[in-house]
Amino acid sequence: MTIVLQWLFGRLPIGWLQLTHKRGRFIAALSGVAFANVLVFVQLGIMNSMATATLKPYEFFNADIMISAPDANALAEGGNVARQWMLQALADPDVISGTGLFIAKAPLKRGDTDISLTTFGVDPGQPGFLAPLIAGDIAFLEVQHVAILDRLTRGIPRDEAAAIRPQSPFSFETQGRTLTAITTFAGGGGFGGDGYMFVSDQTFLSMFGARSSTAPNHILLRVQYGADVSAIVERLRGLISDKTLRIRSYADAAQEDLRYQQTRRPTGIIFGFGVLIGVLVGLVIVYQVLSADVADHLREYATFKAMGYGPRFFLGIIVEEALVLGILGFLPGLAVGAAILTLMGKVTTLPLAMTPGMAVTVFVGTVVFSVLSGVIATRRLAAADPADLF
Amino acid sequence: MDRNMIVDTRNMNHWFGTGEARKQVLFDINLALPRGSFTVLMGPSGSGKTTVLTLLGCLRAVQDGTVKLTGHELHGASEAELTRLRQRLGFIFQSHNLHESLTAMQNVVMGVQVRARVPDDLARKAAAVALGLVGLSDRMDYLPANLSGGQKQRVAVARALVGNPDMVFADEPTAALDKDSAADVVDLLKRLGAERGTTTLLVTHDNRILDRADRILTLEDGKIVTVQEHA
Ligand SMILES: Nc1ncnc2c1ncn2[C@@H]1O[C@H](COP(=O)(O)OP(=O)(O)OP(=O)(O)O)[C@@H](O)[C@H]1O
Ligand SMILES: [Mg+2]
């Protein structure tokens, strides 16, 4: 290692030698950096999984434009939209079809576990609005009280869910109705519910008596192939008389939902803070280690100054130390972080995992912040006055 | 100004403190040291010896007078210029000379590499030679913690001399050593300095050293009171 660094710096790797001279302290410092890394990894992992989970249900549908109530910040949040606006939208020559999407949470009791299913009521006559993973089975929903169930639902054993077929259906009570799931799809539990379920709009309305067929949660539109979606959105905003409605491209709606989850929802803010705290902890640890190291070696640095070494030399030592701490602390942090995320993913069935993007981001961040704290720590070098050595 | 003089000061004055606390510690110091000479600076505690050494050694800014070192005027020189000049000097302090995380060899290499990016193998060769000259060939890979006081000061001598400096400044380098090691270190300084034509200015209270000096300056209350020349 010394030789590699020597070759890299073209001088004795004093920072490295200095750090490794006090082995106990060095290991403590590395653990500190690793700890900060783990903190950031876990928070980032949760944030990432929140993003994945938030965007997941948008993948079930195939639409170009979504019309929602003004307070519908998320897919399963906010009020309804009157169906009549869909008819106004269809007047636009580029809008080729529209459908109402109904959404509500339905509880499912399985033994002692309460499972919350985010239930989508869709028109089985319009398979074009569904993603291929569901569209193929949508015809099943023509029959009243039939459901397509999320086989990754938290609380339903995987093998049990996988066994659901038309010939071996799974019946359950919810909302005072008996539903029969005759097939499944791969959804996955998120932060808002344990899983998803598709039923026909008719079944949905029979389950949720207070809801009316004239007021779905969202209106989905599809446009002419190749048409400019944002131009149509603009036109629809002028065309539809209710100016309070949120008329957005489907992609924008998904991104706005995500932004809302990350910046407005307490959970998103807390995890964002977690990342910030991890960064701060790492910054403080590296700063502490480096400035204590500078303080410990003030007389030696003063000797180097007397010998004629200049400011760049000292900055080089500290940056070298910062790089050593950052890089060597990152590796165990990565290993432990990945292990914790995998374990948490297993326990919560959230899509938690270490991604290469996260690893690269955290690595670059660690190195940058380490060097930053190193640069701050060099201010203490001014105290090394070689005239005081005598 | 005499070109044979490596150090030449005219009316060097120095003060410490500001305002009410301002106190003059050096008064009209005039001294000239010939190239290759071995000079001992003596005097009671607080007389200003270290202050003289730090001024001539470019470790402190000159406040008043003319101070020439190897022909360069130190009065008014910038911090960067002083740093560059120091690369041509060698220093030996009373203690804390060596970097605790570096071996004897690595400490001496630091003395080689300060002036230029000397290739590592050459620097190590030079350091090995210097350590050989101070009799530490068998201790090259020892950390300072595993060396005796005398051995540490010998490493410091090797480091000060390895770059063939114009001048070596030593402030009581033997104060922490027993009689034999002290004599060893001073003999080394004197002999190796003479071989290389290095000028040495050494501050000491140690009477055992005096007979080795070419010249003995005595400082009292910030003034040079006697100059003894030896043949
Ligand atoms: N940094 C400083 N600030 C203020 N006064 C100082 C400073 N350094 C030295 N002095 C004062 O200057 C005078 C000369 O000090 P100096 O260290 O040069 O003496 P010295 O001859 O080396 O003494 P010693 O033999 O004890 O080392 C003393 O009165 C000392 O108190
Ligand atoms: Mg002194």
XYZ file of C-alpha atoms and ligand atoms in Angstrom:
653
model
C 0.000 0.000 0.000
C 2.781 2.374 0.965
C 4.508 1.633 -2.319
C 1.354 2.157 -4.376
C 0.718 5.485 -2.667
C 4.354 6.468 -2.979
C 4.124 5.916 -6.688
C 0.796 7.788 -6.855
C 1.958 10.877 -4.984
C 5.580 10.861 -6.057
C 6.572 11.329 -2.429
C 6.425 9.454 0.825
C 2.749 8.802 1.656
C 3.041 10.574 4.979
C -0.707 10.812 5.472
C -1.097 7.078 5.114
C 1.878 6.348 7.358
C 0.555 8.782 9.912
C -2.943 7.298 9.911
C -1.782 3.701 10.135
C 0.776 4.526 12.823
C -2.011 4.620 15.404
C -3.863 1.508 14.367
C -6.636 1.630 16.962
C -7.561 5.160 16.125
C -7.360 4.436 12.416
C -9.798 1.545 12.710
C -12.125 3.656 14.829
C -12.016 6.383 12.193
C -12.757 3.928 9.402
C -15.667 2.495 11.376
C -16.987 6.003 11.798
C -16.869 6.675 8.076
C -18.378 3.252 7.378
C -21.153 3.972 9.861
C -21.986 7.255 8.167
C -22.010 5.418 4.845
C -24.390 2.770 6.161
C -26.673 5.490 7.467
C -26.788 7.155 4.069
C -27.205 3.852 2.237
C -30.158 2.785 4.348
C -31.891 6.144 4.011
C -31.191 6.305 0.294
C -32.381 2.726 -0.100
C -35.644 3.585 1.607
C -36.003 6.741 -0.478
C -35.328 4.759 -3.633
C -37.799 2.092 -2.682
C -40.335 4.779 -1.962
C -39.785 6.082 -5.456
C -40.097 2.611 -6.944
C -43.194 1.889 -4.890
C -44.770 5.227 -5.781
C -44.226 4.781 -9.493
C -45.183 1.087 -9.476
C -48.985 1.450 -9.817
C -48.524 3.883 -12.705
C -46.986 0.973 -14.582
C -50.269 -0.933 -14.425
C -51.905 1.473 -16.829
C -51.376 2.596 -20.314
C -52.494 6.197 -20.750
C -51.239 9.464 -22.173
C -53.146 12.027 -20.142
C -54.668 11.939 -16.686
C -57.343 14.276 -15.359
C -57.598 14.425 -11.575
C -59.250 16.407 -8.810
C -57.354 19.478 -7.580
C -56.438 17.746 -4.305
C -55.318 14.470 -5.903
C -51.642 14.720 -5.019
C -51.178 10.988 -5.300
C -52.868 8.244 -7.255
C -54.912 7.031 -4.283
C -55.521 10.416 -2.736
C -57.961 13.283 -3.136
C -61.460 13.734 -4.507
C -63.261 12.594 -7.615
C -63.603 13.896 -11.133
C -66.957 14.161 -12.846
C -67.223 11.850 -15.827
C -68.679 14.657 -17.946
C -65.188 16.206 -18.334
C -64.118 13.073 -20.122
C -66.800 13.724 -22.706
C -65.526 17.295 -23.148
C -61.990 15.964 -23.545
C -63.094 13.491 -26.192
C -64.183 16.443 -28.302
C -60.517 17.103 -29.018
C -59.704 15.474 -32.357
C -56.455 13.956 -31.052
C -58.031 12.308 -28.015
C -59.131 8.882 -29.161
C -60.442 7.267 -26.001
C -61.087 7.833 -22.329
C -61.954 5.804 -19.283
C -62.696 6.362 -15.616
C -60.403 4.865 -13.009
C -61.816 4.111 -9.568
C -59.492 3.656 -6.619
C -60.148 2.756 -2.982
C -58.603 0.698 -0.214
C -60.232 -2.609 0.600
C -59.372 -4.533 3.752
C -58.740 -8.244 3.612
C -58.672 -10.280 6.799
C -56.517 -13.354 6.747
C -56.375 -15.003 10.139
C -54.956 -12.348 12.422
C -53.435 -10.202 9.713
C -55.231 -7.223 8.293
C -54.225 -6.681 4.702
C -54.975 -3.442 2.908
C -55.489 -3.789 -0.831
C -55.411 -0.763 -3.070
C -58.311 -1.620 -5.322
C -58.625 -0.403 -8.892
C -62.022 -0.426 -10.537
C -61.578 -0.483 -14.308
C -63.770 -0.909 -17.356
C -63.155 -4.481 -18.588
C -64.284 -3.388 -22.041
C -61.242 -1.155 -22.421
C -58.173 -3.380 -22.129
C -56.159 -0.768 -24.045
C -55.846 1.292 -20.869
C -54.080 -1.493 -19.027
C -50.495 -2.550 -19.185
C -49.840 -5.907 -20.860
C -49.247 -7.654 -17.535
C -52.913 -7.114 -16.680
C -54.622 -6.476 -20.004
C -54.509 -10.159 -20.983
C -56.603 -11.183 -17.998
C -58.979 -8.238 -17.944
C -61.775 -10.197 -19.607
C -62.125 -12.240 -16.405
C -63.469 -9.115 -14.740
C -66.570 -9.142 -16.944
C -67.978 -11.497 -14.322
C -69.234 -9.702 -11.218
C -67.159 -10.022 -8.027
C -64.159 -11.456 -9.734
C -60.765 -9.980 -8.844
C -57.224 -10.082 -10.144
C -54.995 -10.158 -7.103
C -51.447 -8.925 -6.538
C -49.480 -12.092 -5.830
C -46.737 -10.068 -4.108
C -49.217 -8.733 -1.550
C -47.645 -8.451 1.884
C -49.338 -10.934 4.243
C -50.360 -13.498 1.642
C -47.854 -16.361 1.457
C -46.155 -16.436 -1.918
C -46.872 -20.068 -2.671
C -50.515 -19.600 -1.786
C -50.770 -16.582 -4.083
C -48.966 -18.381 -6.868
C -51.506 -21.207 -6.712
C -54.421 -18.903 -7.596
C -55.817 -19.990 -10.997
C -59.246 -20.068 -12.597
C -59.456 -23.759 -11.646
C -58.261 -23.104 -8.074
C -59.584 -19.644 -7.197
C -59.218 -17.848 -3.896
C -62.339 -16.363 -2.342
C -62.344 -13.755 0.371
C -64.637 -11.331 2.144
C -64.218 -7.624 1.780
C -66.499 -4.618 1.957
C -69.409 -6.971 2.682
C -68.919 -8.852 -0.562
C -67.351 -12.154 -1.405
C -64.771 -11.695 -4.114
C -63.110 -14.448 -6.063
C -59.582 -13.985 -7.263
C -59.035 -16.221 -10.254
C -55.670 -14.979 -11.413
C -52.808 -12.823 -10.212
C -50.232 -10.302 -11.354
C -46.949 -9.091 -9.923
C -47.526 -5.780 -8.143
C -45.811 -5.428 -4.795
C -46.490 -3.786 -1.452
C -45.568 -0.163 -1.059
C -45.790 2.365 1.725
C -49.488 3.077 1.235
C -50.843 -0.452 1.145
C -49.914 -4.107 1.267
C -50.782 -4.903 -2.310
C -53.089 -4.216 -5.231
C -56.254 -5.676 -6.685
C -58.145 -5.157 -9.914
C -61.934 -5.446 -10.162
C -64.415 -4.220 -12.745
C -65.957 -0.795 -12.239
C -69.301 -2.504 -11.606
C -67.833 -4.675 -8.851
C -66.049 -1.633 -7.444
C -69.317 0.315 -7.219
C -71.025 -2.592 -5.506
C -68.192 -2.775 -2.976
C -68.131 0.923 -2.296
C -71.768 1.942 -2.134
C -71.060 5.591 -1.578
C -69.251 5.919 -4.876
C -71.021 6.863 -8.041
C -70.375 5.675 -11.558
C -70.384 9.309 -12.678
C -67.400 10.277 -10.515
C -64.249 8.159 -10.866
C -60.993 9.127 -9.116
C -59.173 9.862 -12.319
C -59.928 10.066 -15.996
C -57.409 8.418 -18.281
C -57.112 9.460 -21.909
C -55.313 8.002 -24.865
C -54.316 10.124 -27.818
C -53.676 9.639 -31.497
C -50.432 7.767 -32.114
C -47.635 10.281 -32.577
C -49.638 13.288 -31.357
C -47.952 15.917 -29.183
C -49.204 15.136 -25.680
C -48.175 18.424 -24.098
C -49.941 20.388 -26.818
C -53.096 18.370 -26.233
C -52.804 18.916 -22.485
C -52.626 22.650 -23.159
C -55.694 22.470 -25.397
C -57.639 20.434 -22.846
C -56.892 22.986 -20.153
C -58.633 25.533 -22.348
C -61.395 23.209 -23.457
C -62.561 21.758 -20.144
C -64.715 24.230 -18.266
C -63.627 23.239 -14.732
C -60.374 25.194 -14.407
C -59.534 23.708 -11.002
C -58.903 20.239 -12.413
C -55.382 18.868 -12.724
C -54.869 17.975 -16.348
C -51.435 16.479 -16.883
C -49.651 14.076 -19.114
C -49.632 10.663 -17.500
C -45.832 10.762 -17.126
C -45.958 14.165 -15.415
C -48.641 12.920 -13.062
C -46.371 10.063 -11.964
C -43.394 12.391 -11.450
C -45.483 14.932 -9.530
C -46.757 12.153 -7.301
C -43.165 11.102 -6.625
C -42.083 14.647 -5.855
C -45.029 14.991 -3.551
C -44.063 11.814 -1.678
C -40.469 12.909 -1.322
C -40.899 16.534 -0.422
C -44.337 16.903 1.156
C -45.015 13.648 2.924
C -43.457 13.372 6.407
C -41.925 9.994 5.525
C -40.181 11.412 2.473
C -38.908 14.399 4.417
C -37.691 12.198 7.265
C -35.724 9.957 4.929
C -34.305 12.995 3.170
C -33.196 14.271 6.577
C -31.689 10.877 7.283
C -29.448 11.248 4.266
C -28.478 14.741 5.372
C -27.678 13.517 8.871
C -25.591 10.667 7.490
C -23.628 13.146 5.403
C -23.154 15.450 8.394
C -22.076 12.593 10.654
C -19.515 11.522 8.066
C -18.301 15.085 7.619
C -17.905 15.599 11.356
C -16.158 12.260 11.872
C -13.625 12.862 9.114
C -13.104 16.435 10.274
C -12.608 15.293 13.859
C -10.126 12.618 12.889
C -8.147 14.865 10.590
C -8.074 17.903 12.828
C -7.068 15.755 15.821
C -4.366 14.277 13.618
C -3.140 17.725 12.633
C -3.117 18.796 16.286
C -1.151 15.675 17.238
C 1.481 16.335 14.632
C 1.792 20.102 14.927
C 5.431 19.962 16.027
C 6.304 17.535 13.260
C 4.546 19.703 10.717
C 6.419 22.690 12.130
C 9.645 20.768 11.538
C 8.623 20.146 7.935
C 7.807 23.825 7.578
C 11.232 24.723 8.954
C 12.786 22.362 6.422
C 11.126 24.327 3.645
C 7.931 22.420 2.915
C 5.190 24.767 1.793
C 1.394 24.939 2.146
C 0.758 22.683 -0.851
C 2.693 19.867 0.779
C 0.532 20.016 3.913
C -2.689 20.253 1.943
C -1.465 17.175 0.068
C -0.985 15.222 3.304
C -4.434 16.075 4.593
C -6.125 15.343 1.281
C -4.243 12.054 1.167
C -5.553 11.215 4.632
C -9.061 12.232 3.647
C -8.913 10.005 0.565
C -7.616 7.055 2.571
C -10.370 7.465 5.153
C -13.056 8.035 2.544
C -12.122 5.127 0.311
C -11.278 2.579 2.976
C -14.298 3.577 5.056
C -16.595 3.318 2.054
C -15.873 -0.346 1.346
C -17.122 -1.783 4.651
C -19.938 0.780 4.558
C -21.004 -0.567 1.177
C -20.883 -4.178 2.340
C -22.827 -3.556 5.545
C -25.255 -1.194 3.812
C -26.031 -3.765 1.118
C -26.532 -6.480 3.720
C -28.883 -4.340 5.798
C -30.920 -3.288 2.760
C -31.277 -6.877 1.581
C -32.391 -7.951 5.029
C -34.841 -5.059 5.348
C -36.175 -5.827 1.884
C -36.860 -9.414 2.930
C -38.641 -8.374 6.101
C -40.750 -5.544 4.666
C -41.162 -6.812 1.076
C -40.393 -3.256 0.023
C -38.235 -3.025 -3.087
C -35.107 -2.284 -1.019
C -31.782 -2.949 -2.650
C -28.332 -1.522 -3.196
C -28.142 -0.157 -6.707
C -24.950 0.670 -8.606
C -26.210 4.242 -8.864
C -26.481 4.508 -5.092
C -23.036 2.989 -4.594
C -21.452 5.423 -7.041
C -23.310 8.423 -5.603
C -22.348 7.572 -2.047
C -18.753 6.837 -3.020
C -18.341 10.140 -4.810
C -20.118 11.925 -1.966
C -17.900 10.259 0.628
C -14.713 11.212 -1.176
C -15.868 14.773 -1.836
C -17.027 15.358 1.727
C -13.919 13.717 3.181
C -11.682 15.995 1.168
C -13.875 18.937 2.127
C -13.477 18.206 5.840
C -9.782 17.675 5.237
C -9.489 21.105 3.692
C -11.333 22.603 6.655
C -8.980 20.772 9.016
C -5.887 22.283 7.381
C -6.815 25.621 8.887
C -5.373 24.311 12.131
C -2.012 24.011 10.403
C -1.507 27.732 10.738
C -0.774 27.019 14.403
C 2.354 25.106 13.420
C 4.982 27.857 13.705
C 8.485 26.549 13.205
C 9.872 29.486 15.204
C 8.243 27.908 18.264
C 10.257 24.730 17.851
C 13.372 26.087 19.491
C 29.619 43.380 2.053
C 32.101 40.549 2.099
C 31.267 37.840 -0.386
C 32.984 35.214 1.719
C 30.442 35.805 4.425
C 27.456 33.491 4.275
C 25.720 35.460 7.011
C 26.136 39.177 7.293
C 23.951 41.297 9.530
C 24.067 45.044 10.092
C 22.235 46.629 12.997
C 19.697 43.859 13.392
C 17.125 44.784 16.034
C 14.160 42.754 17.148
C 11.137 43.349 19.312
C 8.458 41.066 20.717
C 4.946 42.106 21.628
C 2.946 45.173 20.707
C 1.951 48.415 22.395
C 2.763 48.573 26.113
C 4.108 45.012 26.059
C 6.526 45.732 23.232
C 9.996 44.799 24.332
C 13.264 44.940 22.471
C 15.200 41.679 22.730
C 17.996 42.218 20.182
C 20.099 45.366 19.899
C 22.187 46.284 16.854
C 23.448 42.802 16.138
C 26.367 42.902 13.706
C 27.820 39.591 12.807
C 29.499 37.965 9.865
C 30.045 34.232 9.492
C 32.533 32.968 6.917
C 31.554 30.095 4.657
C 32.379 26.713 6.140
C 32.878 28.040 9.660
C 31.643 26.395 12.838
C 30.293 29.008 15.206
C 28.929 28.550 18.696
C 26.497 31.054 20.120
C 26.443 31.209 23.930
C 24.798 33.322 26.548
C 22.472 33.222 29.535
C 18.885 32.116 29.257
C 16.714 34.795 27.733
C 19.638 36.623 26.151
C 18.192 36.207 22.656
C 20.128 33.258 21.178
C 17.115 31.457 19.790
C 15.754 34.704 18.409
C 18.985 35.258 16.474
C 18.854 31.702 15.163
C 15.232 31.922 14.008
C 15.901 35.247 12.268
C 18.968 34.009 10.407
C 17.231 30.695 9.693
C 14.362 32.448 7.876
C 11.862 31.212 10.454
C 10.904 34.696 11.588
C 10.452 37.947 9.703
C 13.297 40.435 10.156
C 11.968 43.689 11.605
C 14.923 46.025 11.430
C 18.400 46.168 9.946
C 20.081 44.423 7.055
C 20.324 40.662 7.157
C 21.962 38.811 4.292
C 21.962 35.071 4.013
C 23.864 33.582 1.076
C 23.572 36.989 -0.517
C 19.784 37.251 -0.127
C 18.291 40.091 1.853
C 15.934 38.660 4.451
C 14.504 41.985 5.591
C 11.254 42.322 3.643
C 11.379 38.871 2.070
C 7.987 37.218 1.494
C 6.872 34.057 3.271
C 7.266 32.099 0.018
C 10.814 33.411 -0.468
C 11.706 32.487 3.105
C 10.278 29.005 2.558
C 12.375 28.608 -0.564
C 15.510 29.823 1.219
C 14.890 27.363 4.052
C 15.110 24.514 1.577
C 18.832 25.310 1.395
C 19.226 25.158 5.160
C 19.412 22.366 7.694
C 17.836 22.492 11.131
C 18.454 20.487 14.253
C 16.238 21.183 17.198
C 16.564 20.171 20.805
C 13.894 17.499 20.417
C 10.852 16.583 18.340
C 13.002 16.589 15.253
C 11.705 13.392 13.776
C 8.292 12.426 12.509
C 7.070 9.623 14.747
C 5.287 7.721 11.949
C 8.297 7.657 9.671
C 11.320 5.389 9.945
C 14.817 6.827 10.282
C 15.247 6.286 6.555
C 11.955 7.969 5.673
C 12.740 10.925 7.903
C 16.009 11.467 6.083
C 14.314 11.021 2.698
C 12.102 13.977 3.641
C 15.266 16.027 3.819
C 16.213 14.985 0.287
C 12.864 15.518 -1.333
C 12.140 18.972 -0.033
C 14.063 20.661 -2.794
C 13.113 18.598 -5.813
C 11.195 15.500 -6.785
C 14.196 13.282 -6.455
C 13.343 9.775 -7.710
C 12.590 7.547 -4.795
C 15.475 5.122 -5.269
C 18.004 7.952 -5.496
C 16.552 9.633 -2.427
C 16.790 6.373 -0.497
C 20.367 5.887 -1.604
C 21.334 9.359 -0.462
C 19.528 8.797 2.827
C 21.278 5.473 3.337
C 24.656 7.112 2.781
C 23.824 9.904 5.233
C 22.630 7.416 7.841
C 25.807 5.439 7.284
C 27.886 8.548 7.950
C 26.184 9.040 11.311
C 26.687 5.358 12.118
C 23.088 4.222 11.860
C 23.261 1.815 8.926
C 21.745 -0.880 11.108
C 18.867 1.293 12.338
C 17.532 2.617 9.044
C 14.101 1.025 9.305
C 13.528 1.837 12.955
C 10.777 4.184 14.027
C 11.943 7.061 16.280
C 10.190 5.464 19.251
C 12.677 2.592 19.021
C 15.781 4.801 18.897
C 17.738 6.289 21.806
C 17.954 10.052 22.263
C 21.453 10.144 20.806
C 20.428 8.016 17.835
C 17.468 10.294 17.150
C 19.709 13.347 17.120
C 22.079 11.540 14.777
C 19.161 10.896 12.424
C 18.396 14.613 12.681
C 22.014 15.390 11.763
C 21.756 13.056 8.778
C 18.528 14.715 7.688
C 19.950 18.216 8.095
C 23.043 17.367 6.061
C 21.677 14.998 3.437
C 20.732 17.768 1.031
C 24.162 19.429 1.304
C 22.703 22.627 2.771
C 24.493 25.954 2.664
C 24.080 26.272 6.366
C 22.997 24.264 9.398
C 21.282 25.793 12.425
C 21.248 23.839 15.651
C 19.666 25.005 18.888
C 20.941 23.068 21.884
C 20.921 19.787 19.983
C 22.682 18.030 22.846
C 20.667 19.353 25.772
C 18.734 16.118 26.190
C 21.734 13.824 25.687
C 24.236 12.215 27.998
C 27.879 13.296 27.820
C 29.097 10.690 25.321
C 26.179 10.977 22.919
C 26.430 14.759 23.063
C 30.086 14.661 22.089
C 29.275 12.159 19.317
C 26.575 14.362 17.812
C 28.675 17.520 17.889
C 31.716 15.755 16.461
C 29.561 14.455 13.632
C 28.159 17.889 12.925
C 31.593 19.401 12.911
C 33.303 16.694 10.849
C 30.539 16.222 8.241
C 30.054 19.981 7.981
C 33.745 20.509 7.378
C 33.823 17.780 4.692
C 31.014 19.465 2.810
C 31.975 23.046 3.454
C 28.734 23.590 5.336
C 28.527 26.551 7.686
C 27.217 25.709 11.155
C 25.691 27.961 13.783
C 25.107 26.133 17.027
C 23.500 27.457 20.181
C 24.595 25.771 23.368
C 25.194 26.045 27.083
C 27.387 23.015 26.876
C 30.995 23.874 27.769
C 32.214 20.549 26.420
C 31.476 21.790 22.925
C 33.389 25.051 23.073
C 36.795 23.669 22.150
C 35.370 22.442 18.855
C 34.273 25.891 17.697
C 36.100 28.156 15.263
C 34.413 31.096 16.830
C 32.399 31.672 19.995
C 29.902 34.501 20.194
C 28.480 35.490 23.551
C 25.147 37.207 23.765
C 23.945 39.089 26.839
C 20.681 40.997 27.077
C 20.329 41.012 23.335
C 23.809 42.317 22.586
C 26.892 40.513 21.374
C 29.383 41.069 24.144
C 32.356 38.936 23.121
C 33.679 37.303 19.988
C 36.387 34.686 20.471
C 38.174 33.442 17.394
C 40.037 30.121 17.453
C 42.757 29.431 15.032
N 7.474 34.535 20.948
C 7.899 35.401 21.883
N 7.066 36.370 22.308
C 7.483 37.260 23.239
N 8.681 37.247 23.801
C 9.559 36.309 23.414
C 9.205 35.338 22.444
N 10.247 34.505 22.242
C 11.209 34.955 23.066
N 10.805 36.028 23.774
C 11.617 36.797 24.715
O 12.760 37.243 24.053
C 13.902 37.130 24.859
C 14.932 36.277 24.183
O 14.436 34.955 24.059
P 15.242 33.765 23.401
O 14.340 32.606 23.332
O 15.849 34.260 22.152
O 16.375 33.523 24.487
P 17.449 32.358 24.540
O 18.744 33.022 24.679
O 17.265 31.420 23.455
O 17.094 31.683 25.939
P 17.204 30.134 26.347
O 18.641 29.884 26.641
O 16.392 30.056 27.576
O 16.701 29.320 25.240
C 13.416 36.551 26.183
O 13.240 37.622 27.081
C 12.102 35.924 25.849
O 11.250 36.007 26.970
Mg 16.682 29.356 23.290
